[in-house]
Amino acid sequence: MGNLAVRGIRGAITVAENTAPAIEAAVRELLTEISVQNDLDLDNVACVFFTATPDLNAAFPAAAARRMGWQRVPLLCAVEMAVPDALPRCIRVLV
């Protein structure tokens, strides 16, 4: 096997409100920007890990990614730690 570089791309976005449409819009914006800025080819993505702050529970971020066409990429969602004074309504992603 040749030299294979494995890289992680990190991003985050805040969501205006805890609704499924707002979460989906934020995920679309976040993944689109990550894809454009990094010239991302989904065939080269091993997996995507999403976290959301505890105040976002109206929808799974991964469901928005699936609707965007991220069908063959393993996706996982988790809840961030509830740290006092942390940034509210935030979705983070590691690609």
CSV table of N, CA and C in Angstrom, one decimal:
chain,number,residue,atom,x,y,z
A,1,MET,N,0.8,-1.2,0.0
A,1,MET,CA,0.0,0.0,0.0
A,1,MET,C,0.9,1.2,0.0
A,2,GLY,N,0.6,2.2,-0.8
A,2,GLY,CA,1.3,3.4,-0.9
A,2,GLY,C,1.1,4.4,0.2
A,3,ASN,N,1.6,5.5,0.1
A,3,ASN,CA,1.4,6.6,1.1
A,3,ASN,C,0.0,7.1,1.1
A,4,LEU,N,-0.8,6.8,2.1
A,4,LEU,CA,-2.2,7.2,2.2
A,4,LEU,C,-2.3,8.2,3.3
A,5,ALA,N,-2.6,9.5,3.0
A,5,ALA,CA,-2.8,10.5,4.0
A,5,ALA,C,-4.2,10.5,4.5
A,6,VAL,N,-4.4,10.5,5.8
A,6,VAL,CA,-5.7,10.5,6.4
A,6,VAL,C,-5.8,11.9,7.1
A,7,ARG,N,-6.8,12.6,6.7
A,7,ARG,CA,-6.9,14.0,7.3
A,7,ARG,C,-8.3,14.1,7.9
A,8,GLY,N,-8.4,15.0,8.9
A,8,GLY,CA,-9.7,15.3,9.4
A,8,GLY,C,-10.1,16.7,9.1
A,9,ILE,N,-11.3,17.0,8.8
A,9,ILE,CA,-11.8,18.3,8.5
A,9,ILE,C,-12.9,18.6,9.6
A,10,ARG,N,-12.7,19.7,10.3
A,10,ARG,CA,-13.5,20.1,11.4
A,10,ARG,C,-14.3,21.3,11.1
A,11,GLY,N,-15.5,21.4,11.5
A,11,GLY,CA,-16.3,22.6,11.3
A,11,GLY,C,-17.4,22.7,12.4
A,12,ALA,N,-18.0,23.8,12.5
A,12,ALA,CA,-19.1,24.1,13.4
A,12,ALA,C,-20.0,25.2,12.9
A,13,ILE,N,-21.3,25.1,13.4
A,13,ILE,CA,-22.2,26.2,13.0
A,13,ILE,C,-23.3,26.3,14.1
A,14,THR,N,-23.8,27.5,14.3
A,14,THR,CA,-24.9,27.6,15.3
A,14,THR,C,-26.2,27.6,14.5
A,15,VAL,N,-27.2,27.2,15.2
A,15,VAL,CA,-28.6,27.1,14.7
A,15,VAL,C,-29.5,28.1,15.3
A,16,ALA,N,-30.3,28.7,14.5
A,16,ALA,CA,-31.1,29.8,15.0
A,16,ALA,C,-32.2,29.4,16.0
A,17,GLU,N,-32.7,28.2,15.8
A,17,GLU,CA,-33.7,27.7,16.8
A,17,GLU,C,-33.7,26.1,16.7
A,18,ASN,N,-34.3,25.5,17.7
A,18,ASN,CA,-34.4,24.1,17.8
A,18,ASN,C,-35.6,23.5,17.1
A,19,THR,N,-35.5,23.6,15.7
A,19,THR,CA,-36.5,23.0,14.9
A,19,THR,C,-35.8,22.2,13.8
A,20,ALA,N,-36.5,21.2,13.3
A,20,ALA,CA,-36.0,20.3,12.3
A,20,ALA,C,-35.5,21.1,11.0
A,21,PRO,N,-36.4,22.1,10.5
A,21,PRO,CA,-35.9,22.8,9.4
A,21,PRO,C,-34.7,23.7,9.6
A,22,ALA,N,-34.6,24.3,10.8
A,22,ALA,CA,-33.4,25.1,11.1
A,22,ALA,C,-32.1,24.2,11.3
A,23,ILE,N,-32.3,23.1,11.9
A,23,ILE,CA,-31.1,22.1,12.0
A,23,ILE,C,-30.7,21.7,10.6
A,24,GLU,N,-31.7,21.3,9.8
A,24,GLU,CA,-31.3,20.8,8.4
A,24,GLU,C,-30.7,21.9,7.6
A,25,ALA,N,-31.2,23.2,7.7
A,25,ALA,CA,-30.6,24.3,6.9
A,25,ALA,C,-29.1,24.5,7.4
A,26,ALA,N,-28.9,24.4,8.7
A,26,ALA,CA,-27.5,24.7,9.2
A,26,ALA,C,-26.6,23.6,8.8
A,27,VAL,N,-27.0,22.3,8.8
A,27,VAL,CA,-26.2,21.2,8.4
A,27,VAL,C,-25.9,21.3,6.9
A,28,ARG,N,-26.9,21.7,6.1
A,28,ARG,CA,-26.6,21.9,4.7
A,28,ARG,C,-25.6,23.0,4.4
A,29,GLU,N,-25.7,24.1,5.1
A,29,GLU,CA,-24.8,25.2,5.0
A,29,GLU,C,-23.4,24.7,5.4
A,30,LEU,N,-23.3,24.0,6.5
A,30,LEU,CA,-22.0,23.6,7.0
A,30,LEU,C,-21.3,22.6,6.1
A,31,LEU,N,-22.0,21.6,5.7
A,31,LEU,CA,-21.4,20.5,4.8
A,31,LEU,C,-21.1,21.1,3.4
A,32,THR,N,-22.0,22.0,2.9
A,32,THR,CA,-21.7,22.6,1.6
A,32,THR,C,-20.4,23.4,1.7
A,33,GLU,N,-20.2,24.2,2.7
A,33,GLU,CA,-19.0,25.0,2.8
A,33,GLU,C,-17.8,24.1,3.0
A,34,ILE,N,-17.9,23.1,3.8
A,34,ILE,CA,-16.8,22.2,4.0
A,34,ILE,C,-16.4,21.5,2.7
A,35,SER,N,-17.4,21.1,1.9
A,35,SER,CA,-17.2,20.4,0.7
A,35,SER,C,-16.5,21.3,-0.3
A,36,VAL,N,-17.0,22.6,-0.4
A,36,VAL,CA,-16.4,23.5,-1.4
A,36,VAL,C,-15.0,23.9,-1.0
A,37,GLN,N,-14.8,24.3,0.3
A,37,GLN,CA,-13.5,24.8,0.7
A,37,GLN,C,-12.4,23.7,0.6
A,38,ASN,N,-12.8,22.5,0.7
A,38,ASN,CA,-11.8,21.4,0.8
A,38,ASN,C,-11.9,20.5,-0.5
A,39,ASP,N,-12.6,20.9,-1.5
A,39,ASP,CA,-12.7,20.2,-2.8
A,39,ASP,C,-13.0,18.7,-2.4
A,40,LEU,N,-14.0,18.5,-1.6
A,40,LEU,CA,-14.3,17.2,-1.0
A,40,LEU,C,-14.9,16.2,-2.0
A,41,ASP,N,-14.4,15.0,-2.1
A,41,ASP,CA,-14.9,13.9,-2.9
A,41,ASP,C,-15.5,12.9,-1.9
A,42,LEU,N,-16.8,12.7,-1.9
A,42,LEU,CA,-17.5,11.8,-0.9
A,42,LEU,C,-16.9,10.4,-1.0
A,43,ASP,N,-16.4,10.0,-2.1
A,43,ASP,CA,-15.8,8.7,-2.2
A,43,ASP,C,-14.6,8.5,-1.4
A,44,ASN,N,-14.0,9.6,-1.0
A,44,ASN,CA,-12.8,9.6,-0.1
A,44,ASN,C,-13.1,9.9,1.3
A,45,VAL,N,-14.3,10.0,1.7
A,45,VAL,CA,-14.7,10.2,3.1
A,45,VAL,C,-14.9,8.9,3.8
A,46,ALA,N,-14.2,8.7,4.9
A,46,ALA,CA,-14.3,7.4,5.7
A,46,ALA,C,-15.5,7.4,6.5
A,47,CYS,N,-15.8,8.6,7.2
A,47,CYS,CA,-17.0,8.7,8.1
A,47,CYS,C,-17.2,10.1,8.5
A,48,VAL,N,-18.3,10.4,9.0
A,48,VAL,CA,-18.6,11.8,9.5
A,48,VAL,C,-19.2,11.6,10.9
A,49,PHE,N,-18.7,12.4,11.9
A,49,PHE,CA,-19.1,12.4,13.2
A,49,PHE,C,-19.7,13.8,13.6
A,50,PHE,N,-21.0,13.8,13.9
A,50,PHE,CA,-21.7,15.1,14.3
A,50,PHE,C,-21.9,15.1,15.8
A,51,THR,N,-21.7,16.3,16.4
A,51,THR,CA,-22.2,16.5,17.8
A,51,THR,C,-23.1,17.7,17.8
A,52,ALA,N,-24.1,17.7,18.7
A,52,ALA,CA,-25.0,18.8,18.9
A,52,ALA,C,-25.0,19.1,20.4
A,53,THR,N,-25.2,20.4,20.7
A,53,THR,CA,-25.3,20.8,22.1
A,53,THR,C,-26.7,20.2,22.6
A,54,PRO,N,-26.8,20.0,23.9
A,54,PRO,CA,-28.0,19.4,24.4
A,54,PRO,C,-29.3,20.2,24.1
A,55,ASP,N,-29.2,21.4,23.7
A,55,ASP,CA,-30.5,22.2,23.4
A,55,ASP,C,-30.9,22.0,22.0
A,56,LEU,N,-30.3,21.2,21.2
A,56,LEU,CA,-30.7,20.8,19.9
A,56,LEU,C,-31.1,19.4,19.8
A,57,ASN,N,-32.4,19.1,19.8
A,57,ASN,CA,-32.9,17.7,19.8
A,57,ASN,C,-34.1,17.5,18.9
A,58,ALA,N,-34.3,18.5,18.0
A,58,ALA,CA,-35.5,18.4,17.1
A,58,ALA,C,-35.2,17.5,15.9
A,59,ALA,N,-34.0,17.3,15.6
A,59,ALA,CA,-33.6,16.4,14.4
A,59,ALA,C,-32.2,16.0,14.5
A,60,PHE,N,-31.9,14.9,13.8
A,60,PHE,CA,-30.5,14.4,13.7
A,60,PHE,C,-29.8,15.1,12.6
A,61,PRO,N,-28.6,15.7,12.9
A,61,PRO,CA,-27.8,16.3,11.9
A,61,PRO,C,-27.5,15.3,10.7
A,62,ALA,N,-27.3,14.0,11.1
A,62,ALA,CA,-27.0,13.0,10.0
A,62,ALA,C,-28.1,12.8,9.0
A,63,ALA,N,-29.4,13.0,9.5
A,63,ALA,CA,-30.5,12.9,8.6
A,63,ALA,C,-30.5,13.9,7.5
A,64,ALA,N,-30.0,15.1,7.8
A,64,ALA,CA,-29.9,16.2,6.8
A,64,ALA,C,-28.8,15.8,5.8
A,65,ALA,N,-27.7,15.3,6.3
A,65,ALA,CA,-26.6,14.9,5.4
A,65,ALA,C,-27.1,13.8,4.5
A,66,ARG,N,-27.9,12.8,4.9
A,66,ARG,CA,-28.4,11.8,4.1
A,66,ARG,C,-29.3,12.4,3.0
A,67,ARG,N,-30.1,13.4,3.3
A,67,ARG,CA,-31.0,14.1,2.3
A,67,ARG,C,-30.1,14.9,1.3
A,68,MET,N,-28.9,15.2,1.7
A,68,MET,CA,-28.0,16.0,0.8
A,68,MET,C,-27.3,15.0,-0.2
A,69,GLY,N,-27.5,13.7,0.0
A,69,GLY,CA,-26.8,12.8,-0.8
A,69,GLY,C,-25.6,12.0,-0.3
A,70,TRP,N,-25.4,12.2,1.0
A,70,TRP,CA,-24.3,11.5,1.7
A,70,TRP,C,-24.8,10.1,2.1
A,71,GLN,N,-25.0,9.3,1.1
A,71,GLN,CA,-25.7,8.0,1.2
A,71,GLN,C,-24.7,6.9,1.6
A,72,ARG,N,-23.5,7.0,1.0
A,72,ARG,CA,-22.5,5.9,1.2
A,72,ARG,C,-21.5,6.1,2.3
A,73,VAL,N,-21.7,7.2,3.0
A,73,VAL,CA,-20.7,7.6,4.1
A,73,VAL,C,-21.3,7.2,5.5
A,74,PRO,N,-20.6,6.5,6.3
A,74,PRO,CA,-21.1,6.2,7.6
A,74,PRO,C,-21.2,7.5,8.4
A,75,LEU,N,-22.4,7.7,9.1
A,75,LEU,CA,-22.6,9.0,9.8
A,75,LEU,C,-23.0,8.6,11.2
A,76,LEU,N,-22.6,9.5,12.2
A,76,LEU,CA,-22.9,9.2,13.6
A,76,LEU,C,-23.2,10.5,14.3
A,77,CYS,N,-24.2,10.6,15.2
A,77,CYS,CA,-24.5,11.8,15.9
A,77,CYS,C,-24.3,11.5,17.4
A,78,ALA,N,-23.9,12.5,18.1
A,78,ALA,CA,-23.8,12.4,19.6
A,78,ALA,C,-24.1,13.8,20.2
A,79,VAL,N,-24.4,13.8,21.5
A,79,VAL,CA,-24.7,15.0,22.2
A,79,VAL,C,-23.4,15.5,22.9
A,80,GLU,N,-23.2,16.8,22.7
A,80,GLU,CA,-22.0,17.4,23.4
A,80,GLU,C,-22.2,17.4,24.9
A,81,MET,N,-21.2,17.6,25.6
A,81,MET,CA,-21.2,17.7,27.1
A,81,MET,C,-22.0,19.0,27.4
A,82,ALA,N,-22.8,19.0,28.5
A,82,ALA,CA,-23.5,20.2,28.9
A,82,ALA,C,-22.6,21.1,29.8
A,83,VAL,N,-21.7,21.8,29.2
A,83,VAL,CA,-20.7,22.6,29.9
A,83,VAL,C,-21.3,24.0,30.2
A,84,PRO,N,-21.3,24.5,31.4
A,84,PRO,CA,-21.9,25.8,31.8
A,84,PRO,C,-21.3,26.9,30.9
A,85,ASP,N,-22.1,27.8,30.4
A,85,ASP,CA,-21.7,28.9,29.6
A,85,ASP,C,-21.2,28.6,28.2
A,86,ALA,N,-21.4,27.3,27.8
A,86,ALA,CA,-20.9,26.9,26.4
A,86,ALA,C,-21.8,27.6,25.4
A,87,LEU,N,-21.3,27.6,24.2
A,87,LEU,CA,-22.0,28.2,23.0
A,87,LEU,C,-23.3,27.4,22.8
A,88,PRO,N,-24.4,28.1,22.8
A,88,PRO,CA,-25.7,27.3,22.6
A,88,PRO,C,-26.0,27.0,21.2
A,89,ARG,N,-26.9,26.0,21.0
A,89,ARG,CA,-27.4,25.6,19.7
A,89,ARG,C,-26.3,25.5,18.6
A,90,CYS,N,-25.3,24.7,19.0
A,90,CYS,CA,-24.2,24.5,18.1
A,90,CYS,C,-24.1,23.0,17.6
A,91,ILE,N,-23.8,22.9,16.3
A,91,ILE,CA,-23.6,21.6,15.7
A,91,ILE,C,-22.1,21.6,15.3
A,92,ARG,N,-21.4,20.6,15.7
A,92,ARG,CA,-20.0,20.4,15.3
A,92,ARG,C,-19.9,19.1,14.4
A,93,VAL,N,-18.9,19.1,13.5
A,93,VAL,CA,-18.7,18.0,12.7
A,93,VAL,C,-17.2,17.7,12.5
A,94,LEU,N,-16.9,16.4,12.4
A,94,LEU,CA,-15.5,16.0,12.1
A,94,LEU,C,-15.7,15.0,10.9
A,95,VAL,N,-15.1,15.4,9.8
A,95,VAL,CA,-15.2,14.6,8.5
A,95,VAL,C,-13.9,13.9,8.3
